Coordinates of C-alpha atoms in Angstrom, one line a residue:
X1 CA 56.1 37.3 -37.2
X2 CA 54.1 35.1 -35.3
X3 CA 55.6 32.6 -32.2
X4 CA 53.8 29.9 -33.1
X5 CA 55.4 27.8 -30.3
X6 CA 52.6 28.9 -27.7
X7 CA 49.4 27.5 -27.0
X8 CA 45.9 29.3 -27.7
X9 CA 42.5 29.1 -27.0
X10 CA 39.9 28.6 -29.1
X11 CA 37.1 31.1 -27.2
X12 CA 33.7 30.4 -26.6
X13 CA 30.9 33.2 -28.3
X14 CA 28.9 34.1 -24.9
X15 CA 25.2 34.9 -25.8
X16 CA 22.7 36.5 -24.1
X17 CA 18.6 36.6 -24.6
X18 CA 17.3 39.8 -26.1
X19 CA 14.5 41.6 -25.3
X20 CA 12.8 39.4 -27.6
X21 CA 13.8 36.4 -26.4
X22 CA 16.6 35.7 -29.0
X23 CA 20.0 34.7 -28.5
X24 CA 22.1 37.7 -29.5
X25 CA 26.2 38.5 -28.8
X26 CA 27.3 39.2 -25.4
X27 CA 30.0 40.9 -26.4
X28 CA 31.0 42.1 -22.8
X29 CA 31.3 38.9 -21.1
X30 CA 32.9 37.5 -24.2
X31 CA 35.9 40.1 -23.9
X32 CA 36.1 39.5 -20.1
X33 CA 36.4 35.6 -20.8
X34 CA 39.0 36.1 -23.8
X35 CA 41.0 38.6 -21.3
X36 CA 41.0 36.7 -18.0
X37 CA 42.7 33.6 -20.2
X38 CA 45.4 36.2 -21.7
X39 CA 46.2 36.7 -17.9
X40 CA 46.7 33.8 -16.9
X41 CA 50.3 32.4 -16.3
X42 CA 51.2 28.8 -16.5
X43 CA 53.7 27.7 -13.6
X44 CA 56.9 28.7 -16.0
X45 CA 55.3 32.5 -16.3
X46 CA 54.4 32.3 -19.8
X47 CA 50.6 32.5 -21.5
X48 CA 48.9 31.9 -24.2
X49 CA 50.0 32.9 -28.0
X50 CA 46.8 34.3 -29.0
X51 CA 42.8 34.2 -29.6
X52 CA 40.9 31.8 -31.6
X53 CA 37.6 33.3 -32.0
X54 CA 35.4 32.3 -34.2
X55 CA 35.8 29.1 -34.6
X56 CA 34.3 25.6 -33.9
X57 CA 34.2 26.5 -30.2
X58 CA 32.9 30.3 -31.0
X59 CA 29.8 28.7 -33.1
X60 CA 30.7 29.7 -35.8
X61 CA 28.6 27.5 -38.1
X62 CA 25.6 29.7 -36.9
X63 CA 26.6 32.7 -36.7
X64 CA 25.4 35.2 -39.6
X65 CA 28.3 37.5 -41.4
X66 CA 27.6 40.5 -39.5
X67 CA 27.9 38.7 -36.8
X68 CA 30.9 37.0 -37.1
X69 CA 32.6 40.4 -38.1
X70 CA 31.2 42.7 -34.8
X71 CA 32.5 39.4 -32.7
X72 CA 35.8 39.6 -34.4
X73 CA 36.0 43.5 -33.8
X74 CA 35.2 42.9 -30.3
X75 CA 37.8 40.5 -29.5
X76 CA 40.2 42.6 -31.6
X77 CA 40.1 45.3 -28.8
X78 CA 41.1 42.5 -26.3
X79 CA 44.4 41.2 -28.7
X80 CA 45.7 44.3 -29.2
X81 CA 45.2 44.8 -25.5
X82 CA 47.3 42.1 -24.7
X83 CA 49.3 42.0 -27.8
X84 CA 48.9 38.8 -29.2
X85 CA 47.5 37.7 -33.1
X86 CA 43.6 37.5 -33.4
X87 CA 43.0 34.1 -35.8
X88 CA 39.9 33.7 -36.9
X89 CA 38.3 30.0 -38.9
X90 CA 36.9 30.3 -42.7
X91 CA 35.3 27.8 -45.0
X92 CA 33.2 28.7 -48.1
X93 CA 32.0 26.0 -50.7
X94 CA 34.5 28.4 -53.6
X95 CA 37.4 29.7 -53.8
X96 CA 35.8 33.4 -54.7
X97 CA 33.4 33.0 -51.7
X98 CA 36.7 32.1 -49.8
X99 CA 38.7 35.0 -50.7
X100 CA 35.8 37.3 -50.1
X101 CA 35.4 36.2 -46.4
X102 CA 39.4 36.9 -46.3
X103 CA 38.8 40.4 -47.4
X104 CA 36.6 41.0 -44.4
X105 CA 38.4 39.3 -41.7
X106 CA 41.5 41.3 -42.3
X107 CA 39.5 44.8 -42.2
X108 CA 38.5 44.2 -38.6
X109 CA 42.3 42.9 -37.4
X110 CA 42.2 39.2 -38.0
X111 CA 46.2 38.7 -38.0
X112 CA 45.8 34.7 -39.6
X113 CA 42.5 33.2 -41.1
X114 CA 42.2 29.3 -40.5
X115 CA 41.2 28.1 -43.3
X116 CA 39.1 25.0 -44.0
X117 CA 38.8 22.8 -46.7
X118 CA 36.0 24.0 -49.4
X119 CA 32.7 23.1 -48.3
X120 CA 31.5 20.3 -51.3
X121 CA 29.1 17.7 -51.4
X122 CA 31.8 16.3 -53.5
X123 CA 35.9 15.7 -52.7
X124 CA 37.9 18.2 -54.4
X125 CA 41.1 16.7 -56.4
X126 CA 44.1 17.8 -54.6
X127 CA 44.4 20.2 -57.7
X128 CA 41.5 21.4 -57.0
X129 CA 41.7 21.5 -53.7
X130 CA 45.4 23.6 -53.9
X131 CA 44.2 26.0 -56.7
X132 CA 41.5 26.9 -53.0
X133 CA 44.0 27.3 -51.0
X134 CA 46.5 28.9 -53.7
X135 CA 43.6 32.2 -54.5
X136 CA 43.3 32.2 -50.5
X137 CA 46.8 32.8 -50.0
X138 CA 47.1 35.4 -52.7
X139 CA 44.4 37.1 -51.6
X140 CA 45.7 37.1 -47.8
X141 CA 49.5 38.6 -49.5
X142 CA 46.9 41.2 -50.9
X143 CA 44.9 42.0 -47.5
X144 CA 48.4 41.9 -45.2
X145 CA 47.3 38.7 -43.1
X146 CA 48.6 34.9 -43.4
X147 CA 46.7 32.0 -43.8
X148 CA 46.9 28.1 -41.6
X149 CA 45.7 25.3 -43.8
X150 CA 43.2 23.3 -41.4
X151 CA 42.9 19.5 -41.2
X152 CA 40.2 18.2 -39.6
X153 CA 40.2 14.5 -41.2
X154 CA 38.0 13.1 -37.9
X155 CA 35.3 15.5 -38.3
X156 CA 32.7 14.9 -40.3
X157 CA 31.3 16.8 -43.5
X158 CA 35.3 17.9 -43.6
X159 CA 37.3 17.0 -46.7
X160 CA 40.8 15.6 -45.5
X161 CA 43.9 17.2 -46.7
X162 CA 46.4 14.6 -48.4
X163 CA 50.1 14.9 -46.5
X164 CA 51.5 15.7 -50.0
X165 CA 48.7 18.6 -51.1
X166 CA 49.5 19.9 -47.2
X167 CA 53.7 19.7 -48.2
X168 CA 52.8 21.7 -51.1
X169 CA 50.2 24.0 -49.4
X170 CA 53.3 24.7 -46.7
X171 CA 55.3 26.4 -49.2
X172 CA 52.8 29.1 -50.2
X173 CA 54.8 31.8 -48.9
X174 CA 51.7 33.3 -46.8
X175 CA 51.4 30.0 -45.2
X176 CA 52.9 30.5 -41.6
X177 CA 51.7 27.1 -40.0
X178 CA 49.3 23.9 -40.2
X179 CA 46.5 23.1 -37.9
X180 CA 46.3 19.5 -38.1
X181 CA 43.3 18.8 -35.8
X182 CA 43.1 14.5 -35.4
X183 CA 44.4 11.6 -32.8
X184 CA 46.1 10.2 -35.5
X185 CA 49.5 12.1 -34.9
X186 CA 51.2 10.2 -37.4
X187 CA 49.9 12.4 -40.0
X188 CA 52.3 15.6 -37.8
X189 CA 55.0 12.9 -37.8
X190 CA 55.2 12.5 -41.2
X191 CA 55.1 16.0 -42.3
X192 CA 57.7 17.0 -39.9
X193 CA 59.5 14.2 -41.3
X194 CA 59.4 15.4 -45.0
X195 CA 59.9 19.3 -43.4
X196 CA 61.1 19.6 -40.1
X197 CA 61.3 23.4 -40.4
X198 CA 56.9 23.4 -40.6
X199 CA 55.2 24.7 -37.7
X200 CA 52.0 22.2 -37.0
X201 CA 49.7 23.1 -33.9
X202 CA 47.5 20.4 -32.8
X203 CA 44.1 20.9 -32.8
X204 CA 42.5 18.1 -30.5
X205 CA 43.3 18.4 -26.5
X206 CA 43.7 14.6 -25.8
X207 CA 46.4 14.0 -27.7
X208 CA 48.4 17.1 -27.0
X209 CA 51.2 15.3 -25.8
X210 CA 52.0 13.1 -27.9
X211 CA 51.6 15.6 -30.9
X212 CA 54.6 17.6 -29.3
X213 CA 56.4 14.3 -29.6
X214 CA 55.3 13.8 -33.6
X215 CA 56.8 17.5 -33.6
X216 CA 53.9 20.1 -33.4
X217 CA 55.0 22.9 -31.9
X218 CA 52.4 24.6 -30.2
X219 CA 48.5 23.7 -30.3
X220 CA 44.8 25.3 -30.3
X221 CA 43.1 24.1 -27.2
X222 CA 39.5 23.9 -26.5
X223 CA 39.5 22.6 -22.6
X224 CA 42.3 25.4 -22.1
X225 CA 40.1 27.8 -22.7
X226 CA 38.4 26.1 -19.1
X227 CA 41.6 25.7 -17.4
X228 CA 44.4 28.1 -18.8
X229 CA 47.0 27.9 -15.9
X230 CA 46.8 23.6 -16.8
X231 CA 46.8 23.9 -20.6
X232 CA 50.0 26.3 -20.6
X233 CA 51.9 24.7 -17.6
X234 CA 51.6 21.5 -19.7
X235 CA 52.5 23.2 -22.7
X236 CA 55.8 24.3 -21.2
X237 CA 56.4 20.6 -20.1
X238 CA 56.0 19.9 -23.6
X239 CA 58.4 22.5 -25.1
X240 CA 60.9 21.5 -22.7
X241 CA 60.3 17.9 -23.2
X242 CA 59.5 17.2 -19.7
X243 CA 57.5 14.4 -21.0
X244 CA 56.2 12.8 -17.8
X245 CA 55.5 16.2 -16.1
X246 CA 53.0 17.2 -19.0
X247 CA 51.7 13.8 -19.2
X248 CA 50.9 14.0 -15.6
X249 CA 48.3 17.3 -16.8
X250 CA 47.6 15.3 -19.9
X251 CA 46.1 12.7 -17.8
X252 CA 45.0 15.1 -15.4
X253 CA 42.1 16.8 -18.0
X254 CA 41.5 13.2 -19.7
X255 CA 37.8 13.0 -18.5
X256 CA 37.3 16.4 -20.2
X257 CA 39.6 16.3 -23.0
X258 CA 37.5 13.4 -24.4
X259 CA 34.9 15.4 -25.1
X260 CA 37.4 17.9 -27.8
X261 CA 37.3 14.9 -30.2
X262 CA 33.2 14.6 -30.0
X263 CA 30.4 16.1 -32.6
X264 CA 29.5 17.9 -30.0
X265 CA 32.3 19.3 -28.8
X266 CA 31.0 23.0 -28.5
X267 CA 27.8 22.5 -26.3
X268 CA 29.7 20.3 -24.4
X269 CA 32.8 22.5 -22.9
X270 CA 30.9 25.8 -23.4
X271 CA 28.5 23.9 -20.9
X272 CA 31.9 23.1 -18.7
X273 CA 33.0 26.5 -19.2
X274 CA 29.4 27.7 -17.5
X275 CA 30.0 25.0 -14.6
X276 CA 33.6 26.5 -14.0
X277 CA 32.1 30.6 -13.8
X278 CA 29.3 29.4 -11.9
X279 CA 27.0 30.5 -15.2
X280 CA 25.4 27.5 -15.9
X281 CA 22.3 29.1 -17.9
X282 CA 24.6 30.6 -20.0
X283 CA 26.7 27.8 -20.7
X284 CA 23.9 26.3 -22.5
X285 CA 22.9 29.0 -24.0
X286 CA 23.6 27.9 -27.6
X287 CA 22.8 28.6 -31.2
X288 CA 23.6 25.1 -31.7
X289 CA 22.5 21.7 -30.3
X290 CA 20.3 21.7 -27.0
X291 CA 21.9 18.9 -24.6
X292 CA 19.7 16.6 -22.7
X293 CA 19.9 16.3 -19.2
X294 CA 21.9 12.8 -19.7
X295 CA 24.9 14.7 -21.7
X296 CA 24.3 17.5 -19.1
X297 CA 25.1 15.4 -16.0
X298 CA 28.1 13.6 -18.2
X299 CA 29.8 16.5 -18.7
X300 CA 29.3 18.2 -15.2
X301 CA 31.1 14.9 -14.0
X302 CA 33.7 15.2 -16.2
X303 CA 34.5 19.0 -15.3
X304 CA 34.0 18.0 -12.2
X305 CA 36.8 14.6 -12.5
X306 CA 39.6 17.1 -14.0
X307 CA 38.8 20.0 -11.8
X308 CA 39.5 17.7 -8.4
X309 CA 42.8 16.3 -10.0
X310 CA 44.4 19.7 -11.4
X311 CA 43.6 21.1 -8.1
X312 CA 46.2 18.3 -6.7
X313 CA 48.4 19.3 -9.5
X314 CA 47.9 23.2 -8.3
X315 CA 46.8 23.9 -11.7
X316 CA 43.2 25.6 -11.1

């Protein structure tokens, strides 16, 4: 069973140019990244739950298949090292697409698939939209894995979830918890209101703090995957309801956290990430978006803002 009262990071896919001059995998320094967060202890001597690869912040949207599965059978080496759950995102435009891409994900050790609403032109009745989620858990029950509905109502091109189809989506028995990824942490209030038994992790780094007071109880963290020793210390405030003492972090990372909630959010902290390992080149090495040089020096300032005031805070 998976502690879901943890916080995880959400790890960045490190490329490197082939011989060609593509972009291909760096598998190496992606393990080396995923393990050095594992390691690291927030001031209360816990760490994080787990490793988000895969995802928005692992480009996922560009990655081929076969290369989502090698990266997750990489990073699989590194959970079962440390002995945490590998989760890994899906979206597919069907729900037979869908349960296809859950097939693979458990063969290489992917413990929970996130899954994201179907990927339509046109909004899915919440019918529709359960009957998605319904094959996706049955074929999860089927593969031995869970699955974590995923809300992402601020993003664009991402169907939002209705708080009654997520109720009902909650009590698929291979449901374990609900990423709700949004500012708006009414929407966690609400559920925990009709269920306070769900388990919600947030999903967007500025408002971690006051999601733990709607009631999530653990979240997926971009800028943690930056600065680990911060993100868990503050989510240990937050378990404990130390309110002030994680707000104090909170506002800490504010100049960074800003850029979790952006359309860019991936260029943007793997660039940070580069700044932080003194790798620069290959944070902006990217299948996605090329930054210009004003976004570059915005987000080096940033980094540069939080970095100054968690060193205060004894939190690099």
């Amino acid at each position: 069973m998976i502690n879901w009262q943890v916080v995880m990071p959400a790890v960045f896919t490190w490329l490197k140019e082939s011989e060609s001059g593509a972009l291909e995998i760096d598998f190496d320094i992606t393990q080396k990244q995923a393990a050095a967060i594992l390691n690291t202890q927030g001031k209360g001597g816990s760490r994080m739950g787990g490793i988000v690869a895969s995802g928005t912040l692992g480009e996922n949207s560009y990655l081929s298949n076969e290369q989502r599965i090698s990266l997750l059978k990489s990073l699989s080496e590194v959970a079962r090292e440390y002995n945490v759950p590998l989760i890994s995102g899906a979206a597919a435009e069907t729900k037979e697409e869908l349960a296809k891409i859950i097939e693979g994900l458990a063969t290489v050790g992917v413990d929970t698939v996130m899954v994201m609403p179907p990927k339509t032109k046109e909004v899915p009745s919440d019918e529709e939209m359960y009957a998605y989620y319904e094959l996706a858990a049955a074929t999860a029950k089927v593969a031995g894995v869970t699955i974590m509905p995923y809300n992402n109502p601020d993003a664009a091109g991402y169907h939002a979830l209705s708080t009654d189809l997520l109720i009902r989506l909650a009590a698929l028995p291979e449901v374990t918890a609900l990423k709700i990824s949004t500012i708006d942490v009414s929407i966690i209030e609400t559920l925990m209101l009709e269920n306070k038994d769900l388990k919600i992790l947030a999903g967007v780094d500025s408002v971690t703090v006051y999601a733990g007071l709607a009631g999530a109880c653990g979240g997926i963290t971009g800028v943690g995957t930056i600065f680990p020793k911060a993100s868990i210390t503050m989510q240990e405030y937050v378990l404990k309801g130390e309110w002030a003492e994680a707000n104090k972090i909170s506002q800490a990372m504010n100049s960074i956290s800003y850029l979790d909630a952006q359309p860019l959010l991936m260029e943007y902290l793997k660039f940070a990430m580069g700044i932080h390992h003194n790798d620069t080149d290959g944070g902006l090495r990217t299948l996605g978006k090329k930054l210009t040089q004003e976004q570059i020096d915005d987000v080096r300032a940033r980094y540069v803002l939080a970095k100054e005031r968690l060193e205060v805070l004894d939190l690099i």
